[in-house]
Short mmCIF file of C-alpha atoms in Angstrom, two decimals:
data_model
loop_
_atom_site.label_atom_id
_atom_site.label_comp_id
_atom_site.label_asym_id
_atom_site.label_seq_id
_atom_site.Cartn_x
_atom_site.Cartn_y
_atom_site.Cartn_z
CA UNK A 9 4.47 15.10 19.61
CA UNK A 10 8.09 16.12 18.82
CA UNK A 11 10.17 13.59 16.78
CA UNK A 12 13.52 12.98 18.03
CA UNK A 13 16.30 14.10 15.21
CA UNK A 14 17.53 11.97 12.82
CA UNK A 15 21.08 11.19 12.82
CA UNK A 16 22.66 10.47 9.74
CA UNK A 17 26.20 8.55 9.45
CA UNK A 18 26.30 8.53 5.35
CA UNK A 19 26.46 11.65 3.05
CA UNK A 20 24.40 11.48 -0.39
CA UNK A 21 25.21 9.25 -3.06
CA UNK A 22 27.39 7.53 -0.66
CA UNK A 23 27.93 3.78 -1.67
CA UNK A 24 26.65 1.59 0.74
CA UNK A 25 26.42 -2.69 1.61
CA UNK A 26 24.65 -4.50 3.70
CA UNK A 27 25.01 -4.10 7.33
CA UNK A 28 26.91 -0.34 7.22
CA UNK A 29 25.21 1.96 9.65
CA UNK A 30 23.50 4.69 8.27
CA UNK A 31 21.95 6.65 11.21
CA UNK A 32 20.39 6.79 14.41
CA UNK A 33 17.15 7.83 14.85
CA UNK A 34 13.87 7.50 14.07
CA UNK A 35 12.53 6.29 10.69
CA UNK A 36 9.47 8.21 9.47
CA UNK A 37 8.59 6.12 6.16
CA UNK A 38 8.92 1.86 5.72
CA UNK A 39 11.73 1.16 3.48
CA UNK A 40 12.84 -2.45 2.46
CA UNK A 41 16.10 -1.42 1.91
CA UNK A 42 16.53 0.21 5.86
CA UNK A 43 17.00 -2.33 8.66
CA UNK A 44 15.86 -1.26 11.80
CA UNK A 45 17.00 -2.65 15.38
CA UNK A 46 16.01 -0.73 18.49
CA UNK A 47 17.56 3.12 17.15
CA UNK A 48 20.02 2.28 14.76
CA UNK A 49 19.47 2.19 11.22
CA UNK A 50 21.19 -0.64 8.85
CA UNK A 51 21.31 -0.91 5.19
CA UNK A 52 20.09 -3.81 4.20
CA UNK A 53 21.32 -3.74 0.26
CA UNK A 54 24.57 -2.56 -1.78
CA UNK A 55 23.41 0.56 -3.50
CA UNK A 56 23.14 4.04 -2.96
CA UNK A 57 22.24 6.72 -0.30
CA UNK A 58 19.84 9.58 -0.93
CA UNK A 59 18.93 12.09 1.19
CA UNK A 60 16.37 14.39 0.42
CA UNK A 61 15.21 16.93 3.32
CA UNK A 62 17.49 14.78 6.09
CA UNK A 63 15.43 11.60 5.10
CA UNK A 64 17.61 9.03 3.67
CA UNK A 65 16.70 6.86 1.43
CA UNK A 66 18.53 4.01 -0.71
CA UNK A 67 18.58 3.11 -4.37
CA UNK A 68 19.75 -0.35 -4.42
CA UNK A 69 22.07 -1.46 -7.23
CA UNK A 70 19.72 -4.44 -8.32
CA UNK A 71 16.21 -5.42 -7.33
CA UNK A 72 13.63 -7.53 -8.00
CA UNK A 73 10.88 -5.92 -9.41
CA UNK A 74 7.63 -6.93 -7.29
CA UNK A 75 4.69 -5.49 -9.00
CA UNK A 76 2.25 -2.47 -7.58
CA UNK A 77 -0.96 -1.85 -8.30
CA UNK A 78 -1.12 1.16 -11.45
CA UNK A 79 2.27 0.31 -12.08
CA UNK A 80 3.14 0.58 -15.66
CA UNK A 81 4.43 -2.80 -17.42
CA UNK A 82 6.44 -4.10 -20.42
CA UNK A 83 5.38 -7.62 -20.59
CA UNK A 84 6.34 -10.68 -22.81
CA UNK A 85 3.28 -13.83 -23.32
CA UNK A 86 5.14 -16.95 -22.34
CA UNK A 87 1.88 -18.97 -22.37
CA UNK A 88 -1.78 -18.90 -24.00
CA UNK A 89 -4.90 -20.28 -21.80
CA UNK A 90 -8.64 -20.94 -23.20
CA UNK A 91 -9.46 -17.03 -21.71
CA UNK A 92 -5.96 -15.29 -20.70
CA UNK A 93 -2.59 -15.40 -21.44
CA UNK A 94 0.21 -15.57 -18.88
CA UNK A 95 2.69 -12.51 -19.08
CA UNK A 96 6.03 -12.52 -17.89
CA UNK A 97 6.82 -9.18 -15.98
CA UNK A 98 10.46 -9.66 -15.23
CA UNK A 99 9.33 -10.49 -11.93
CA UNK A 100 8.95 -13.78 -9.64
CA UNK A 101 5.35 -13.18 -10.18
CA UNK A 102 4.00 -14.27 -13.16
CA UNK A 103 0.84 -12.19 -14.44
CA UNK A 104 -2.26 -13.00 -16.02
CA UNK A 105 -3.99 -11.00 -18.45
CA UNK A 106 -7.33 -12.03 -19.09
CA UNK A 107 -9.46 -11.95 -22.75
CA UNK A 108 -11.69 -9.31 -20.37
CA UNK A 109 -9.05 -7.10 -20.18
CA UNK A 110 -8.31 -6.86 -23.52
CA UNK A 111 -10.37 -4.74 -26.34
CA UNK A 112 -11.28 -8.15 -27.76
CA UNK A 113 -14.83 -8.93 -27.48
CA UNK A 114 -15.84 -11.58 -25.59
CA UNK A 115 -14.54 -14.76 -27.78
CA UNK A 116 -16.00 -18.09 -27.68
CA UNK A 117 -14.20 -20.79 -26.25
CA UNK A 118 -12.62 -21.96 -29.34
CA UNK A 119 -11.32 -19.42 -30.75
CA UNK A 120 -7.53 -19.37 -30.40
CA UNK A 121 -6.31 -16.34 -28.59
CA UNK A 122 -3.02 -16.51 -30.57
CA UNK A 123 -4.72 -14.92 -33.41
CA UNK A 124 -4.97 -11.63 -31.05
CA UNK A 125 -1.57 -12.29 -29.33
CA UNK A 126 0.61 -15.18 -29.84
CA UNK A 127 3.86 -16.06 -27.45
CA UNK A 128 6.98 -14.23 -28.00
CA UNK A 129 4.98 -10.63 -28.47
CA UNK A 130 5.22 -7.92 -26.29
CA UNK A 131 2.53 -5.63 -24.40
CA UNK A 132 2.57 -3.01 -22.61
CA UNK A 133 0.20 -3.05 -19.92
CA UNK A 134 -1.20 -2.08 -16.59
CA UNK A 135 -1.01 -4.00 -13.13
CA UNK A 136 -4.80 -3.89 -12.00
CA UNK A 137 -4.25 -6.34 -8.89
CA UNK A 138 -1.71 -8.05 -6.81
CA UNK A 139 -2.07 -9.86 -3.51
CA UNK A 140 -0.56 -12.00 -1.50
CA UNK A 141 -2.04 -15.01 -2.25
CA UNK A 142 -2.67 -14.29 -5.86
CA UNK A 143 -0.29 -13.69 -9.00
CA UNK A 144 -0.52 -9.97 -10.21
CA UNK A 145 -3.50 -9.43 -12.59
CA UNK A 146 -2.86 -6.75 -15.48
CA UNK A 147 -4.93 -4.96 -18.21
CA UNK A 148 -4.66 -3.73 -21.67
CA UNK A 149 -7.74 -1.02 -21.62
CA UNK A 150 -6.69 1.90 -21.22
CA UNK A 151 -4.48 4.61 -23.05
CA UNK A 152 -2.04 3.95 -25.22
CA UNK A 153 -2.01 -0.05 -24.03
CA UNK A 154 -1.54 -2.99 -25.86
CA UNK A 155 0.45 -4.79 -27.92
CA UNK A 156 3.97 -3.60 -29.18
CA UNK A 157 3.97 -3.97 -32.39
CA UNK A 158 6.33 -1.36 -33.51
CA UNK A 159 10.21 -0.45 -31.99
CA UNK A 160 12.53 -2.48 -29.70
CA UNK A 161 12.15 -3.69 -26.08
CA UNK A 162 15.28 -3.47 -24.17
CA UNK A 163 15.95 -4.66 -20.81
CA UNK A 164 17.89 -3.02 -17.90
CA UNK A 165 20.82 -5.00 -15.84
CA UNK A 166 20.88 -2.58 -12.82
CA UNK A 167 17.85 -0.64 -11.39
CA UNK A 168 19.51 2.31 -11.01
CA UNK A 169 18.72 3.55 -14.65
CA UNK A 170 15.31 3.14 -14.08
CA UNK A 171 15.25 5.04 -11.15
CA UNK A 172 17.25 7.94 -12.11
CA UNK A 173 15.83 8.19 -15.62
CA UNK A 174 12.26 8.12 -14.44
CA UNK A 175 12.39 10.86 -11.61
CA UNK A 176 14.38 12.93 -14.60
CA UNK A 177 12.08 13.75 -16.91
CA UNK A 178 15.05 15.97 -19.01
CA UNK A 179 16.80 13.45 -19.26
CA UNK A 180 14.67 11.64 -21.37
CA UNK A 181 13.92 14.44 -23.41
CA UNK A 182 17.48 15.05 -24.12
CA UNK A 183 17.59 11.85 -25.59
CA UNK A 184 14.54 11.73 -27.37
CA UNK A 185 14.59 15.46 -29.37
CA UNK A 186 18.23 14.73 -30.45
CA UNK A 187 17.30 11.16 -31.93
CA UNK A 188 13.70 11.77 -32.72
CA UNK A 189 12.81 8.83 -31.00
CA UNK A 190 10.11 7.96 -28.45
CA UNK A 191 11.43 6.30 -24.97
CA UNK A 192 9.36 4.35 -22.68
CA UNK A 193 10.87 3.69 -19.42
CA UNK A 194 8.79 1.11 -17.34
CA UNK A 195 9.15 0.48 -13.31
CA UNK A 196 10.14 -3.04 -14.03
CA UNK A 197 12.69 -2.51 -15.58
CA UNK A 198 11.87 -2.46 -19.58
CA UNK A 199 11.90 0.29 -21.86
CA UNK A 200 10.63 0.40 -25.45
CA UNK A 201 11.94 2.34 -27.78
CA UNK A 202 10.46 3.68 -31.11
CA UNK A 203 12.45 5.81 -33.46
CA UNK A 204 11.76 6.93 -37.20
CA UNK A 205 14.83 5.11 -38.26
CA UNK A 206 16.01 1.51 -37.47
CA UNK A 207 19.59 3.53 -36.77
CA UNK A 208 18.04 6.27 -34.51
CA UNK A 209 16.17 3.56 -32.62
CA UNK A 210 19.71 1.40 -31.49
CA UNK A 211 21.81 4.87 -31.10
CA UNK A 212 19.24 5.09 -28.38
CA UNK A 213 19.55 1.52 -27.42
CA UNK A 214 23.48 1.82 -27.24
CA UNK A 215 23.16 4.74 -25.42
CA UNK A 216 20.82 3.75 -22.60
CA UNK A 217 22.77 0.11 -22.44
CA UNK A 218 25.78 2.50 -21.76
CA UNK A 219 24.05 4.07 -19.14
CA UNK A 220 23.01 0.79 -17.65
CA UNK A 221 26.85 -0.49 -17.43
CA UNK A 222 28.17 3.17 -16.45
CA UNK A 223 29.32 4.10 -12.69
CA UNK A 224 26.50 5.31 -10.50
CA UNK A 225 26.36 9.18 -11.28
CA UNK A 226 23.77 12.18 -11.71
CA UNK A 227 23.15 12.30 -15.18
CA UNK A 228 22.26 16.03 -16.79
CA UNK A 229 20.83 16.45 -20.34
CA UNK A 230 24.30 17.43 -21.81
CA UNK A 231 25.44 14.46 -20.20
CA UNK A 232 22.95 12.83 -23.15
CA UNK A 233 24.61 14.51 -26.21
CA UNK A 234 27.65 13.81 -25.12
CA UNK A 235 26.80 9.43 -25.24
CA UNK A 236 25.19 10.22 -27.65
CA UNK A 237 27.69 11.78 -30.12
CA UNK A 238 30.13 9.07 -28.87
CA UNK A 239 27.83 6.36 -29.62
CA UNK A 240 28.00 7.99 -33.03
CA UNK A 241 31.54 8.21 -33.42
CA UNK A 242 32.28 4.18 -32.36
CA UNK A 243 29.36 3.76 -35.44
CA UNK A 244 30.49 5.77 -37.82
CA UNK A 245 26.96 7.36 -37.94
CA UNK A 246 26.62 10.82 -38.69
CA UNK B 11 51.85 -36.23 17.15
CA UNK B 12 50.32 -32.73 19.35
CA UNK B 13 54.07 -31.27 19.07
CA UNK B 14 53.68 -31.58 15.66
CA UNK B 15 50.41 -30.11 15.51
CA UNK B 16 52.17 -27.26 17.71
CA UNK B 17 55.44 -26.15 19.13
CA UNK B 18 55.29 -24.51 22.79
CA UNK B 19 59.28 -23.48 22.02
CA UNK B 20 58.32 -21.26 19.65
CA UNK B 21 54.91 -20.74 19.71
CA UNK B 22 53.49 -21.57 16.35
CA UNK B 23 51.53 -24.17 14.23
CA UNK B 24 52.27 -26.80 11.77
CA UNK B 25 52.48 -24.01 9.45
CA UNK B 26 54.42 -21.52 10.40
CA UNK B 27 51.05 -19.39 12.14
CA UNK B 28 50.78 -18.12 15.66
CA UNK B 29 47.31 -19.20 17.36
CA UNK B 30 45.54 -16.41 16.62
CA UNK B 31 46.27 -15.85 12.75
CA UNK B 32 44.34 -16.89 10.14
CA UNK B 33 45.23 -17.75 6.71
CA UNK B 34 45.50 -15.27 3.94
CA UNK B 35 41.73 -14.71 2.81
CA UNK B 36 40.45 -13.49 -0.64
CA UNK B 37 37.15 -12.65 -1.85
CA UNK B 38 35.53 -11.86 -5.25
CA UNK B 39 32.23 -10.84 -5.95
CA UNK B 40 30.33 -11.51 -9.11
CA UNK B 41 32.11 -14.13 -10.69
CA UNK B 42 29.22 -15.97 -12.26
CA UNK B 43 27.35 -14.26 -14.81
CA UNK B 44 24.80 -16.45 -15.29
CA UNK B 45 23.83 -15.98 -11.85
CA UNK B 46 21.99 -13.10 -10.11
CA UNK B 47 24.58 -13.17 -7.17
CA UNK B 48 27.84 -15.27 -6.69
CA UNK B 49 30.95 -14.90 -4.52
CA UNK B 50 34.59 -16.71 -4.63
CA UNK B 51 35.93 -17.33 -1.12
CA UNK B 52 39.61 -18.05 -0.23
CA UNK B 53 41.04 -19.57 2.94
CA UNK B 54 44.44 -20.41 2.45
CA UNK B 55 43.87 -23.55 0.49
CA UNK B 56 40.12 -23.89 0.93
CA UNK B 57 38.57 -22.11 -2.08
CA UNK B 58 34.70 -22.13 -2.42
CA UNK B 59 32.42 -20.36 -4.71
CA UNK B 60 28.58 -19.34 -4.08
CA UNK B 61 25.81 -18.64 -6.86
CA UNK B 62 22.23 -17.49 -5.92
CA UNK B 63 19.55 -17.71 -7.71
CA UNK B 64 16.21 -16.11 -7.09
CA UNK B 65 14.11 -14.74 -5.56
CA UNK B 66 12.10 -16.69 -8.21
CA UNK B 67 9.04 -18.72 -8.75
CA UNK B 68 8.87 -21.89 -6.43
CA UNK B 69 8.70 -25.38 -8.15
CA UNK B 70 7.11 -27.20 -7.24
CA UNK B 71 4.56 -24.96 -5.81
CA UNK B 72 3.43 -26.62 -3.14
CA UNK B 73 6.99 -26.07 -1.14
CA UNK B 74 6.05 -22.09 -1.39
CA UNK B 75 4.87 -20.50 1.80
CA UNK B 76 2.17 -17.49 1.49
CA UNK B 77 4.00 -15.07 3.89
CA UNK B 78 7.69 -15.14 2.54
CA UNK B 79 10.51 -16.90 0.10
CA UNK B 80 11.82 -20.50 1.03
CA UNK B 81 15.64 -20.23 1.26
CA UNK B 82 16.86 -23.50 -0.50
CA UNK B 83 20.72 -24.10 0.28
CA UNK B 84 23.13 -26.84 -1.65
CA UNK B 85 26.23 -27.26 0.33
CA UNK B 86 27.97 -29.35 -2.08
CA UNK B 87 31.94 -30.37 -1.99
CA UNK B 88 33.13 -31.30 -6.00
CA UNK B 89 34.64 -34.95 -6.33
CA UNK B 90 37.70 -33.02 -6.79
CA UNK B 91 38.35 -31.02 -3.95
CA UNK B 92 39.96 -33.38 -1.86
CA UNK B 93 42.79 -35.85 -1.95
CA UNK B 94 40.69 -38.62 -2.35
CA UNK B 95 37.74 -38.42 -4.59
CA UNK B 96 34.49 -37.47 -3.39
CA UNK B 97 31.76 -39.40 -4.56
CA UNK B 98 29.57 -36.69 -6.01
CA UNK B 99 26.45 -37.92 -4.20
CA UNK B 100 25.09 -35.73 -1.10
CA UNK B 101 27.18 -37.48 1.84
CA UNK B 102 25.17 -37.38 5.32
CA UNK B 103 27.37 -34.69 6.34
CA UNK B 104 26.78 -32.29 3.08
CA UNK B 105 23.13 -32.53 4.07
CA UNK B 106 23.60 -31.57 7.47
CA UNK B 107 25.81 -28.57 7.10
CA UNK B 108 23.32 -27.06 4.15
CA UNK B 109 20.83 -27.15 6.93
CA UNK B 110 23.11 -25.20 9.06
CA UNK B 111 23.58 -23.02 6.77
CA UNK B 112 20.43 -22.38 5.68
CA UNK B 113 19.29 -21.72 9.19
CA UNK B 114 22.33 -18.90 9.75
CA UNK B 115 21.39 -17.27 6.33
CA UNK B 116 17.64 -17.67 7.05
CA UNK B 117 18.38 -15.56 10.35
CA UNK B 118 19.85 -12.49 7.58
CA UNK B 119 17.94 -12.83 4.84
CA UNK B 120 14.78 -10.60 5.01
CA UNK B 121 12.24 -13.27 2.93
CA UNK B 122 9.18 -11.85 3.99
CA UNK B 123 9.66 -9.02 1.18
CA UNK B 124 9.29 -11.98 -1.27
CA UNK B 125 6.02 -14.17 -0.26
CA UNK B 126 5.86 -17.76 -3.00
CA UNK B 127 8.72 -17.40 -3.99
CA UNK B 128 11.99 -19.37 -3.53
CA UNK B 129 15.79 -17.95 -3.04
CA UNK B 130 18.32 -20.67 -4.11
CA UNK B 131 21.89 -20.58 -3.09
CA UNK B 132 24.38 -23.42 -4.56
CA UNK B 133 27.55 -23.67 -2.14
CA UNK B 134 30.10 -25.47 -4.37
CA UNK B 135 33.63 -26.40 -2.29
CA UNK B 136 36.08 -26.74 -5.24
CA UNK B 137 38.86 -27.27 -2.99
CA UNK B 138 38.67 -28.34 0.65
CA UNK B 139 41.49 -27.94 3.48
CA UNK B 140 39.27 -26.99 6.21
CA UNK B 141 36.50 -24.98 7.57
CA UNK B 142 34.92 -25.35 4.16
CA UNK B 143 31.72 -24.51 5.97
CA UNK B 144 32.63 -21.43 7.39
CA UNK B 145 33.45 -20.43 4.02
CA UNK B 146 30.59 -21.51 2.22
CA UNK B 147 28.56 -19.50 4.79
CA UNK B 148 30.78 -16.53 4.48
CA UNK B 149 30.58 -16.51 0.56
CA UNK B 150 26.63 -17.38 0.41
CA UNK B 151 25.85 -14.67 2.39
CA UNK B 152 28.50 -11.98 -0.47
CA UNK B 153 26.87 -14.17 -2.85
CA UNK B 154 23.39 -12.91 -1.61
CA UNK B 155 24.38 -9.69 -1.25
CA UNK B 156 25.38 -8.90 -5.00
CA UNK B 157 21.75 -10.15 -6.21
CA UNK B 158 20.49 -7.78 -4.26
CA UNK B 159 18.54 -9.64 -1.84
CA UNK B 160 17.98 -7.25 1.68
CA UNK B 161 19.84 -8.61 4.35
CA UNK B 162 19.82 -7.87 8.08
CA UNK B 163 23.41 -8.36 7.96
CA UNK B 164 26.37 -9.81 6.48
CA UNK B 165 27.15 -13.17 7.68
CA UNK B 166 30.61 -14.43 8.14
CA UNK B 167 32.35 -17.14 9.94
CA UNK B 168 35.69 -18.64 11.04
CA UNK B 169 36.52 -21.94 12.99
CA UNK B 170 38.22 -21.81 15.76
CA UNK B 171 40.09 -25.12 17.34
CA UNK B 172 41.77 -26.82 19.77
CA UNK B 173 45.94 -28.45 19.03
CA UNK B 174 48.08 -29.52 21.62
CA UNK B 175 46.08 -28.19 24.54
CA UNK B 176 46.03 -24.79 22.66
CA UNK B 177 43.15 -22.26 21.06
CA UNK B 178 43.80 -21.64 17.90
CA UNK B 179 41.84 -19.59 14.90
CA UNK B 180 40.94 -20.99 11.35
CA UNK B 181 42.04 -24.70 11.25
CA UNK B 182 43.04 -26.08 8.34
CA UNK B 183 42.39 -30.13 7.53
CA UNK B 184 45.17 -31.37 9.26
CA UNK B 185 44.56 -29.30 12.37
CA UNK B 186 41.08 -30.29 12.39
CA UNK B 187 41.56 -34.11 12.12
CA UNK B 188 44.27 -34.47 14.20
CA UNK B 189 43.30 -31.47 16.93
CA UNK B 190 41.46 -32.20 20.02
CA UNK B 191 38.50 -29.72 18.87
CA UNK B 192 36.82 -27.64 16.37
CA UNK B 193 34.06 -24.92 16.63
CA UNK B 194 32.55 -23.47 13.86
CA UNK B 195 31.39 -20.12 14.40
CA UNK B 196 29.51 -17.74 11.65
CA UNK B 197 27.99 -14.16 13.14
CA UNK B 198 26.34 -10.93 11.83
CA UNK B 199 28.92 -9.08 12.98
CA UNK B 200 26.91 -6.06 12.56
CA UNK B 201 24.18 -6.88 14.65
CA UNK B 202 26.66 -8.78 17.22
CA UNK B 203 24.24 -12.27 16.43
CA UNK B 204 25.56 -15.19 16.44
CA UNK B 205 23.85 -17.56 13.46
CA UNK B 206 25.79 -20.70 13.90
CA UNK B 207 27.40 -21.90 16.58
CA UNK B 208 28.68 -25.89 16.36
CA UNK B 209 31.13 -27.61 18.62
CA UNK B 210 33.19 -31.47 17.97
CA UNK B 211 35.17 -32.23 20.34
CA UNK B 212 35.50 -30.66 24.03
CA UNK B 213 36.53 -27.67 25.70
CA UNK B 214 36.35 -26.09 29.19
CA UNK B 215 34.14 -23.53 29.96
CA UNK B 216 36.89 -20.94 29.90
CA UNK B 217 38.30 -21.85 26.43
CA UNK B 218 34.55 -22.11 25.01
CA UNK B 219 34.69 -18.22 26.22
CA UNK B 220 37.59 -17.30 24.86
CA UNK B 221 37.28 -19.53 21.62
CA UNK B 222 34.39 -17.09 21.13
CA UNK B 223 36.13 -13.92 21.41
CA UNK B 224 38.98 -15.42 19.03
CA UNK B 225 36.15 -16.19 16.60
CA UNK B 226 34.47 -12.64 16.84
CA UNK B 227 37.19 -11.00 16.49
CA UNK B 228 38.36 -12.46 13.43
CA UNK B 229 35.08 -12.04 12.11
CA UNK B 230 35.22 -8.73 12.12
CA UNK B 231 37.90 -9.13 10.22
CA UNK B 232 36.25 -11.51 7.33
CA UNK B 233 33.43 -8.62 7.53
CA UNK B 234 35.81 -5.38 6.36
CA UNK B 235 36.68 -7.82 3.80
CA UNK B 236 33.41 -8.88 2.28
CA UNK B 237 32.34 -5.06 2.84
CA UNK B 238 35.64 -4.16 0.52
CA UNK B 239 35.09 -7.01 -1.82
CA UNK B 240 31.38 -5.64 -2.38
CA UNK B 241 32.46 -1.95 -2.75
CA UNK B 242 35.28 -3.12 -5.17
CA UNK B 243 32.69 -5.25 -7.44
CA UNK B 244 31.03 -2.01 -7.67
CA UNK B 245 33.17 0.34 -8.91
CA UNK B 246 34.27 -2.78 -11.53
CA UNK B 247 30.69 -2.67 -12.93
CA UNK B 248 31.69 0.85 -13.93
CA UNK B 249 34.23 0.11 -15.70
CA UNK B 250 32.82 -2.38 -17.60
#
């Protein structure tokens, strides 16, 4: 069967708000953030039109982050149960993470789970489950998960870094082979950052932040040195 | 007192407006911080701001529905904001009109992306000189907007009333308590819905018709505006 032509209204990386027609058509893939009534296509969010192939798609400017199964997580305990912990996820949803999902061995009832992680720390986990009628469940086996003991956790305004960091993978490298520090960029909205110096590890923080509060743009690698050596400057680092 | 209200000689209100005018309108966006969304709504001397919160976890709990996010609305005029003071307690009417406006935001807001979880929006009227609910409606839904909630649509609203046997758009106070009616109209223009739709007062079938096509119009209006006031709060957060 032949699908009817999509026709766009918007260009790419055109700002849009909610209610601007984008197009007329039809709509191959679900998105939140595209409001459909009978042909026409509505934004439903203020953020940004991408179109890739004649699909469009938009980034919205800020979102909630509403967590997926696999989805990799900075989390924070708030609370400390008999057998789990409860993790906030920067989300509505609070997740549980329980002593099975941990490389503890089974404990016995008394034993205070603070001694393995105590409220106020941060781990970096994985979502195993999340349903409708149950708050997201989330796991520390597996590589390179578990507590953060090391670094700084930072957390983004906008979700627009996020996105545009994570599907640029030079980006991130930019940053981290001029610093020499290790960036961790997580879908809701978290990144940790580990650095062999305290002052390599918030040149990176400064410069990310700066990112976060900077106009909506396409950001290159040399885009990177550039923050960064301004960063420096406004320091007085060398 | 209705030649006061309006002059047929010259064909303009109490103040200096012809029927269809409204008052100057201004709208910011993201004037609260502390909040995920908020919104600052002028009409003439009716000033109202709008903070949402959310979407975020329900308490208590047992108000949470399993197949989207509870829209909780405070329509709330500060002791203040008129001539007299307002006792700060939720009046019968304040009650009323944040169910009405719940129920045109609920028709905009898309809350099944958000099951358990509650979206609050605080309607604050810091000054009040009519169609303070249009307002409120007009700034919850910019408010909502900015935190990023999907929307169907925009909502926005005007009143439209009746002086000295006359239609006329956007009453102020005086208009409104000493006019013969007032209509309340909020829309997604977008869409061409109409979300609330209340009437004190009476009018013929006729002026109901073209009270409706006053209101629409100057909707359309209120919408370029909030579109403009959202674009503009944008390209502030870059240079910030």
């Amino acid at each position: 069967m032949e699908t009817q032509k999509l026709e766009l209204y918007v260009q790419n990386m055109d700002i849009v708000v909610p209610g601007d027609l984008i197009g007329e058509g039809e709509l191959e893939e679900y998105s939140p953030y595209i409001h459909v009534e009978g042909r026409k296509l509505f934004s439903t969010v203020l953020g940004i039109v991408e179109i890739k192939e004649g699909k469009p798609r938009i980034i919205p400017l800020h979102t909630t982050y509403i967590p997926q199964v696999n989805d990799l997580v900075i989390g924070i305990i708030v609370d400390v149960g008999h057998s789990y912990w409860t993790v906030d996820i920067n989300s509505p949803y609070e997740a549980q993470l329980n002593v099975s999902e941990t490389p503890l061995k089974q404990v016995i009832g008394t034993e205070n789970l603070r001694k393995f992680l105590d409220i106020g720390d941060y781990v970096l986990a994985k979502i195993i489950s999340f349903e409708r009628n149950k708050d997201p469940l989330i796991t520390l086996k597996g590589k390179d998960l578990g507590k953060l003991a090391e670094g700084k956790v930072i957390e983004f305004r906008s979700s627009r870094v996020v996105w545009s960091i994570l599907r640029r993978k030079k980006v991130i490298d930019a940053l981290e082979e001029e610093l020499g520090v290790s960036v961790l960029i997580t879908s809701n909205g978290r990144a940790w950052i580990k650095g062999v110096s305290q002052e390599a590890e918030d040149t990176a923080i400064l410069v990310l932040k700066k990112i976060d509060y900077s106009p909506f743009t396409k950001l290159t690698p040399s885009d990177i040195s550039k923050l960064i050596s301004e960063v420096k400057m406004k320091g007085g680092m060398k | 007192m209705s030649e006061l209200l309006f002059d047929p000689s010259t064909g303009l209100r109490h103040d200096g407006r012809k029927p269809d005018e409204m008052r100057p309108v201004k709208m910011s966006v993201g004037v609260l911080p502390n909040a995920q969304g908020s919104a600052l709504v002028e009409f003439g001397k009716t000033k109202v701001v709008a903070a949402v919160y959310g979407p975020r976890e329900a308490l208590p709990r047992f108000m949470t529905l399993p197949d989207r996010a509870i829209l909780r609305v405070r329509y709330h005029m500060a002791p203040f904001s008129t001539k007299e003071r307002k006792s700060p307690a939720p009046s019968r009417r304040e009650i009323e009109l944040s169910k009405v406006i719940r129920e045109a935001l609920e028709a905009a807001v898309i809350s099944e992306l958000y099951p358990k979880t509650t979206i609050d929006v605080f309607i604050e009227v810091l000054q009040a000189d009519g169609g303070t609910r249009t307002a409120g409606v007009t700034a919850a839904s910019l408010a909502l907007a900015d935190a990023g909630i999907p929307m169907r649509d925009l909502v926005a609203g005007v009143a439209v009333g009746k002086v000295g046997g006359v239609l006329v758009l956007d009453i102020d106070e005086f208009e409104d308590s000493k006019g013969e009616a007032d209509m309340p109209v909020a829309m997604m223009p977008g869409l061409d819905k109409i979300v609330l739709l209340q009437l004190n007062g009476r009018l013929t079938r006729d002026e109901f018709k073209k009270g409706i096509e006053m209101a629409r119009n100057a909707i359309k209006t209120i919408y370029v505006l909030q579109k403009q006031a959202l674009r503009e709060k944008y390209e502030k957060e870059g240079e910030a």
